[in-house]
PDB file of C-alpha atoms in Angstrom:
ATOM      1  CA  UNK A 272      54.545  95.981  90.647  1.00  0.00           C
ATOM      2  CA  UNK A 273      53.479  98.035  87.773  1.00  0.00           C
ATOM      3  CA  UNK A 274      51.995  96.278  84.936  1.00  0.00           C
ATOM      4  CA  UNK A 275      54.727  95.764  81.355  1.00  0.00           C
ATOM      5  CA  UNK A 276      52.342  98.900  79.636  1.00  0.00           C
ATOM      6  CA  UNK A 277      52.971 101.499  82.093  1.00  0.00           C
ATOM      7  CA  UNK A 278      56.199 100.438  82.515  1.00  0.00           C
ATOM      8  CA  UNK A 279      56.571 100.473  78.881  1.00  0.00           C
ATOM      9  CA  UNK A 280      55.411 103.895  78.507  1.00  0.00           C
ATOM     10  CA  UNK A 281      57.194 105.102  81.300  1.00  0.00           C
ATOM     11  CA  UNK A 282      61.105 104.253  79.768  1.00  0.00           C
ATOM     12  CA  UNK A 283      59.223 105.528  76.215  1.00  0.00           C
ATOM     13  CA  UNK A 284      58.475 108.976  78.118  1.00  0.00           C
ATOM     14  CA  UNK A 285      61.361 109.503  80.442  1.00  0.00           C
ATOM     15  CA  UNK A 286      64.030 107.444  78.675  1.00  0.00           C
ATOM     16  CA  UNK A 287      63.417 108.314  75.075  1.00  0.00           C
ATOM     17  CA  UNK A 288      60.900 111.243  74.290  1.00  0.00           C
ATOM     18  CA  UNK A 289      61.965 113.625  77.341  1.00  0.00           C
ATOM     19  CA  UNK A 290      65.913 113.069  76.685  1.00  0.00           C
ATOM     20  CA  UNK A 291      65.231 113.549  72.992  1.00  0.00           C
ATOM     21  CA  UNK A 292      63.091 116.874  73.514  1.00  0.00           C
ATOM     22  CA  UNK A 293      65.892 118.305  75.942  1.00  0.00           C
ATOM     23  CA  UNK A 294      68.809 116.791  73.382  1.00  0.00           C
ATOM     24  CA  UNK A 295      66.664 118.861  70.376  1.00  0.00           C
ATOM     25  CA  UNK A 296      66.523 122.193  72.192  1.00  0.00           C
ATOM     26  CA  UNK A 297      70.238 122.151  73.381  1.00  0.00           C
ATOM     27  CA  UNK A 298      70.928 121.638  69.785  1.00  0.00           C
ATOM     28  CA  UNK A 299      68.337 124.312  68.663  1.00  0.00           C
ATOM     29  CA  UNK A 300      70.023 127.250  70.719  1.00  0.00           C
ATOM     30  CA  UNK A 301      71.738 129.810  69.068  1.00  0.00           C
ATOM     31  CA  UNK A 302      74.535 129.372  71.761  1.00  0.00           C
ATOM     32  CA  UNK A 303      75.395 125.987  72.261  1.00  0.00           C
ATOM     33  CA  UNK A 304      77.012 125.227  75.236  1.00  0.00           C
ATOM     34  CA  UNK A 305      79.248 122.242  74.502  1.00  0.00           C
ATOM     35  CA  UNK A 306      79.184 120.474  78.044  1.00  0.00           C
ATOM     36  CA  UNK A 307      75.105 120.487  77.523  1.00  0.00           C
ATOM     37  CA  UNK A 308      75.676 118.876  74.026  1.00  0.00           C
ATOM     38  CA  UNK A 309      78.396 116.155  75.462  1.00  0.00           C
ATOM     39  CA  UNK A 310      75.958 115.557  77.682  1.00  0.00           C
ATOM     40  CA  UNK A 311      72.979 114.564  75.823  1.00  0.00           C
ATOM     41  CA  UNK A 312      75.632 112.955  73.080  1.00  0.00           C
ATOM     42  CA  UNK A 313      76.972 110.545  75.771  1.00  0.00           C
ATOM     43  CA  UNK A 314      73.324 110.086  76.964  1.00  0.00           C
ATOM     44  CA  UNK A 315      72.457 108.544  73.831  1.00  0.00           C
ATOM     45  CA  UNK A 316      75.896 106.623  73.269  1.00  0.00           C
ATOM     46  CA  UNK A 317      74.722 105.000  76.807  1.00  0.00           C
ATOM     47  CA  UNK A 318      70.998 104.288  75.865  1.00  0.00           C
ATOM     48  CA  UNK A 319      72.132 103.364  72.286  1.00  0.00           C
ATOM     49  CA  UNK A 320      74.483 100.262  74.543  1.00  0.00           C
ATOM     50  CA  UNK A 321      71.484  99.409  76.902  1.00  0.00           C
ATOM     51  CA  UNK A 322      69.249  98.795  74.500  1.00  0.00           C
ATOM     52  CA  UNK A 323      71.950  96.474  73.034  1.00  0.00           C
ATOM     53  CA  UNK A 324      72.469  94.685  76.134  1.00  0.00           C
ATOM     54  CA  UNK A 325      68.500  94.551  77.023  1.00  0.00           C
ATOM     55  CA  UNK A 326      68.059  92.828  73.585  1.00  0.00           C
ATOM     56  CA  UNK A 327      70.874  90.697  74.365  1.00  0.00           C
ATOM     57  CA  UNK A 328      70.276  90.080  77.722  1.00  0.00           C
ATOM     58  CA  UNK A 329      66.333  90.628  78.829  1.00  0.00           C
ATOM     59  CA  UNK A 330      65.390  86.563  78.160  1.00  0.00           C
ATOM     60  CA  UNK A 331      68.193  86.233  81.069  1.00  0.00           C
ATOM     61  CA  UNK A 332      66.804  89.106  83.641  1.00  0.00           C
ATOM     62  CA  UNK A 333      63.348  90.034  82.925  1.00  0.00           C
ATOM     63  CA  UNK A 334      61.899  87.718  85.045  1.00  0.00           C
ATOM     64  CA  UNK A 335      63.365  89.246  87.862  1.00  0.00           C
ATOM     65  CA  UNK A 336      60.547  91.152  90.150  1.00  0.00           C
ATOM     66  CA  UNK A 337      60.437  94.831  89.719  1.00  0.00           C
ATOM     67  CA  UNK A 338      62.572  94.932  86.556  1.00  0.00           C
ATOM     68  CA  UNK A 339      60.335  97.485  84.199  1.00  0.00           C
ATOM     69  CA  UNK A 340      60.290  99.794  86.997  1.00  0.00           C
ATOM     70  CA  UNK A 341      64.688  99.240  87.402  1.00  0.00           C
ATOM     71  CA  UNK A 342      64.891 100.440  84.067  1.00  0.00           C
ATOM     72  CA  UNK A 343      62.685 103.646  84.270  1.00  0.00           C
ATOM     73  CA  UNK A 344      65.105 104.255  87.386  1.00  0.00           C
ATOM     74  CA  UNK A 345      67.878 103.947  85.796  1.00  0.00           C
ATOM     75  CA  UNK A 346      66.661 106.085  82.744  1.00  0.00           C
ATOM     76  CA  UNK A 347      65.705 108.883  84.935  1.00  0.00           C
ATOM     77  CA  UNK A 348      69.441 108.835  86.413  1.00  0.00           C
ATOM     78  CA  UNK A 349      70.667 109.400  84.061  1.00  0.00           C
ATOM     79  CA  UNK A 350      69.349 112.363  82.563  1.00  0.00           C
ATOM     80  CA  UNK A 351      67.685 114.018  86.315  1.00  0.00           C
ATOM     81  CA  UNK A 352      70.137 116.745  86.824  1.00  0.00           C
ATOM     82  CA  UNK A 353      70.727 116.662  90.682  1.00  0.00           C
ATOM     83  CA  UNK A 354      72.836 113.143  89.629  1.00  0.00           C
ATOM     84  CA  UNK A 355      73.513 113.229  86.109  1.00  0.00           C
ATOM     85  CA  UNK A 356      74.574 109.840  86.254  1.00  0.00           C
ATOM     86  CA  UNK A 357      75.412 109.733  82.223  1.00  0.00           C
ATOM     87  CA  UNK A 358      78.962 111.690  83.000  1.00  0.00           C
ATOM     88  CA  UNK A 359      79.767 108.936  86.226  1.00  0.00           C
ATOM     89  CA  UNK A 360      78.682 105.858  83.922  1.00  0.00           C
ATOM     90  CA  UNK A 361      80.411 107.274  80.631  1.00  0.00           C
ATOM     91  CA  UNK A 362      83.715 108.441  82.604  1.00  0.00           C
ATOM     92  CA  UNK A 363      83.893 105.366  84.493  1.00  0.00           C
ATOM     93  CA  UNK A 364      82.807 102.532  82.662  1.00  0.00           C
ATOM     94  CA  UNK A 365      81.935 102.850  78.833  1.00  0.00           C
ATOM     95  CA  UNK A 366      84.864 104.875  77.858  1.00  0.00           C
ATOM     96  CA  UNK A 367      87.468 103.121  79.536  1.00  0.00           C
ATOM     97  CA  UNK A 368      86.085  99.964  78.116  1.00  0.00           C
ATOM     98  CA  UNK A 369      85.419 100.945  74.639  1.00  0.00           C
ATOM     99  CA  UNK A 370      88.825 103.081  74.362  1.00  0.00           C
ATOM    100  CA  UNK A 371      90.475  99.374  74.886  1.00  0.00           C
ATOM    101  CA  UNK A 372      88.924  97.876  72.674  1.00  0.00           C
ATOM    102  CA  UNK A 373      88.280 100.361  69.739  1.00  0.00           C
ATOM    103  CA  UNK A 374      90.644  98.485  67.488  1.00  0.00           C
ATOM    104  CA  UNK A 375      88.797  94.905  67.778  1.00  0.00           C
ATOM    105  CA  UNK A 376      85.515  96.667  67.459  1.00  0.00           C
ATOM    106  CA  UNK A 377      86.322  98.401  64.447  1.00  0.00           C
ATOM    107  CA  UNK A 378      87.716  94.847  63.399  1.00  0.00           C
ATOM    108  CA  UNK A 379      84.883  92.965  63.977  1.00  0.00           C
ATOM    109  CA  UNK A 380      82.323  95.641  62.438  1.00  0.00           C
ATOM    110  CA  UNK A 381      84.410  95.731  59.014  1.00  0.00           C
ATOM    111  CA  UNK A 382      84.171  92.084  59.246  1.00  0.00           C
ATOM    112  CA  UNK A 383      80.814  91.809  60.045  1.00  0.00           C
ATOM    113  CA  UNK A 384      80.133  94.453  56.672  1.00  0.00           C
ATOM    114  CA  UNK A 385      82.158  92.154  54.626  1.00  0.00           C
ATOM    115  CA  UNK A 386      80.514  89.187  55.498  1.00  0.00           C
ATOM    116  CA  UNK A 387      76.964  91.078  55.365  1.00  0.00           C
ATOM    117  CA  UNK A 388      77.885  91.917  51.268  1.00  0.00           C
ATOM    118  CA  UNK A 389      79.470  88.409  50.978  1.00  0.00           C
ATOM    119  CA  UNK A 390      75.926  87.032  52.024  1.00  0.00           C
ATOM    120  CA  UNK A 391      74.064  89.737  49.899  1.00  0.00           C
ATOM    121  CA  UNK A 392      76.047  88.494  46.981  1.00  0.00           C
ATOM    122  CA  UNK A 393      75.899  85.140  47.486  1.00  0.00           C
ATOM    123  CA  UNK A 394      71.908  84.969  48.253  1.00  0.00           C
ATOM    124  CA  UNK A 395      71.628  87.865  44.882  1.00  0.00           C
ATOM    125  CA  UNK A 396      73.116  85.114  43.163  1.00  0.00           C
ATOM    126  CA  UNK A 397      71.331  82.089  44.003  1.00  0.00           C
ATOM    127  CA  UNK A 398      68.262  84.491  43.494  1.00  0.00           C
ATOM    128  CA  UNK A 399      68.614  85.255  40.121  1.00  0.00           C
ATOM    129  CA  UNK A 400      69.770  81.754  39.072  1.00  0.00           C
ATOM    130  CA  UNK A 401      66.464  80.585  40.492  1.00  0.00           C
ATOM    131  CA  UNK A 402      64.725  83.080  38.918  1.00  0.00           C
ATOM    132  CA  UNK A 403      66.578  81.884  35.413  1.00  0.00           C
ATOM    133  CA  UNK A 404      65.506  78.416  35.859  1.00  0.00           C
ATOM    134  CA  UNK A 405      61.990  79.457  37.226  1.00  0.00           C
ATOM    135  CA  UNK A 406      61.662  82.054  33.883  1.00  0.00           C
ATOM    136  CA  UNK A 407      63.150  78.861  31.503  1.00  0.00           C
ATOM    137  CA  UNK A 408      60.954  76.719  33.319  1.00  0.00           C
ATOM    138  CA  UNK A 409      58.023  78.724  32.707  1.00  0.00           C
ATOM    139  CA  UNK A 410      59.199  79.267  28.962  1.00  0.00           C
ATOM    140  CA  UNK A 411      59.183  75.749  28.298  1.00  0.00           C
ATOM    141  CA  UNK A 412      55.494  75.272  30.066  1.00  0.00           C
ATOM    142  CA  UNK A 413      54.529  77.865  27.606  1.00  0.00           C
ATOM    143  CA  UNK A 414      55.840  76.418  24.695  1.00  0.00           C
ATOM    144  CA  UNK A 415      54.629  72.842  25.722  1.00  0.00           C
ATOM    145  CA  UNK A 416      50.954  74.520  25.736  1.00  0.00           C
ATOM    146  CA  UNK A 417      51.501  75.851  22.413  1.00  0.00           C
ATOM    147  CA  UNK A 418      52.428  72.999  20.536  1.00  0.00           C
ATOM    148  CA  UNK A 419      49.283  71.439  22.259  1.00  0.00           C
ATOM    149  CA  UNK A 420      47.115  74.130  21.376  1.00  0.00           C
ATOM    150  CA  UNK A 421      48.624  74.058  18.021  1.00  0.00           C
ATOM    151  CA  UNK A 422      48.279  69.893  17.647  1.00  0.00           C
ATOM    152  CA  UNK A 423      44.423  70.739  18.825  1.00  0.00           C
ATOM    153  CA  UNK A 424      43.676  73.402  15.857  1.00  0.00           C
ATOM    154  CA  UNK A 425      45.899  71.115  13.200  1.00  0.00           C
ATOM    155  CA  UNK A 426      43.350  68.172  13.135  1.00  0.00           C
ATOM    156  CA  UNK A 427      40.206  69.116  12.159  1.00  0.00           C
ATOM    157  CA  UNK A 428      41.885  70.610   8.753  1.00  0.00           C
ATOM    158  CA  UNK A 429      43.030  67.283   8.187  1.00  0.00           C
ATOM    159  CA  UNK A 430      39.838  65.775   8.305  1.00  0.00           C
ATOM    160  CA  UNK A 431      39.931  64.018  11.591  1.00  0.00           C
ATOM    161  CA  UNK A 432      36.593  63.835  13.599  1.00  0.00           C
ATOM    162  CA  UNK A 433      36.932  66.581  16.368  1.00  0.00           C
ATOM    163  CA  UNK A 434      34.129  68.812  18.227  1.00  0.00           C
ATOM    164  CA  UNK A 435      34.131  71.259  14.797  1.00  0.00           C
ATOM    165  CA  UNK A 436      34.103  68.855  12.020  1.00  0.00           C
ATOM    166  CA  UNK A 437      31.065  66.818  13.894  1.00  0.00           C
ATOM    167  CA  UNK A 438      29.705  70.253  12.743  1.00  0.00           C
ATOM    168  CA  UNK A 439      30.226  69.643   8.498  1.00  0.00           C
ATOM    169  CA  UNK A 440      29.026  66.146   9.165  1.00  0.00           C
ATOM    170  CA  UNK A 441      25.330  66.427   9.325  1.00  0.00           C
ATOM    171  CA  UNK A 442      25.469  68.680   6.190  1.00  0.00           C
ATOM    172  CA  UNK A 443      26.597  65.525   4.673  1.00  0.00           C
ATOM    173  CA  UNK A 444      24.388  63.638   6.724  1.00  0.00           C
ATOM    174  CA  UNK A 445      21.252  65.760   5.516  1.00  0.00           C
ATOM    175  CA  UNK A 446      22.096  65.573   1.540  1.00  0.00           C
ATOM    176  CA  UNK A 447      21.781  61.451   2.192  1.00  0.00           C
ATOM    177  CA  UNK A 448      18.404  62.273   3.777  1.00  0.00           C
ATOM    178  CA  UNK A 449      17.271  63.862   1.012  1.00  0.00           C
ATOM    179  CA  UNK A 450      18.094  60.569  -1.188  1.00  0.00           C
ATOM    180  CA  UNK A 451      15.740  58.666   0.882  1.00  0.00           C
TER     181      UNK A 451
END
């Protein structure tokens, strides 16, 4: 069995980068042949679902013995072109399945947006009232300190001992001296 790195870089080589390189010179010609462009496009529409399912679904199979090395299999067939296995998979199974149920997947996605900006609101919301209260809250530490600080300085004019009027006192204290 090869080890989860090679295996790793093996579906990174011949499932992305390779399919990507021949997708970006197809692209790149001057004459682009459309069947070599719906190729590569329904290519990516079937990676683009794998790698949907594989997040889904991998805690379920990857345990199973030779897994990694299913995958880079199943990569290469569908991009080697002796069996070009993206036009039998596409024709035969994704389209039929997704042309069925196009209308409850468009459902469900403008649902799923509308409930994605209905929890962005609601948590934009709840952050800025927190943020109010934590700014108030903050405001009124401030303002507490203040009047404390203020309090502190307010005394010693009044003639009340503090650190800084122990400091007039031996003035005083030295003029009685000098009586002595």
């Amino acid at each position: 069995m090869l080890g989860s790195l090679l295996t790793r870089c093996l579906i990174m080589s011949f499932g992305y980068a390779y399919p990507a390189f021949e997708c970006y010179k197809i692209v790149e010609k001057n004459r682009v042949e459309i069947e070599e462009l719906r190729f590569w496009c329904q290519y990516w529409i079937i990676v683009a679902a794998l790698t949907v399912l594989e997040r889904l679904g991998d805690v379920f199979v990857a345990w199973l013995p030779m897994y990694g090395e299913a995958k880079v299999a199943i990569f290469i067939y569908l991009w080697y072109p002796k069996t070009r296995g993206t036009g039998y998979i596409y024709k035969t199974l994704l389209r039929p399945y997704v042309s069925k149920h196009e209308t409850d997947i468009d459902r469900k996605i403008l649902e799923m947006r509308a409930r994605a900006w209905d929890l962005t609101a609601f948590y934009w919301q709840n952050f800025a009232q927190y943020g109010q209260t934590a700014f108030f809250q903050f405001l009124n530490y401030m303002a507490a300190q203040s009047s404390k600080m203020t309090k502190a300085t307010a005394e010693p004019v009044n003639g009340q001992s503090n650190g800084s009027a122990a400091s007039t006192k031996p003035n005083g204290a030295s003029g009685a001296s000098k009586d002595d």
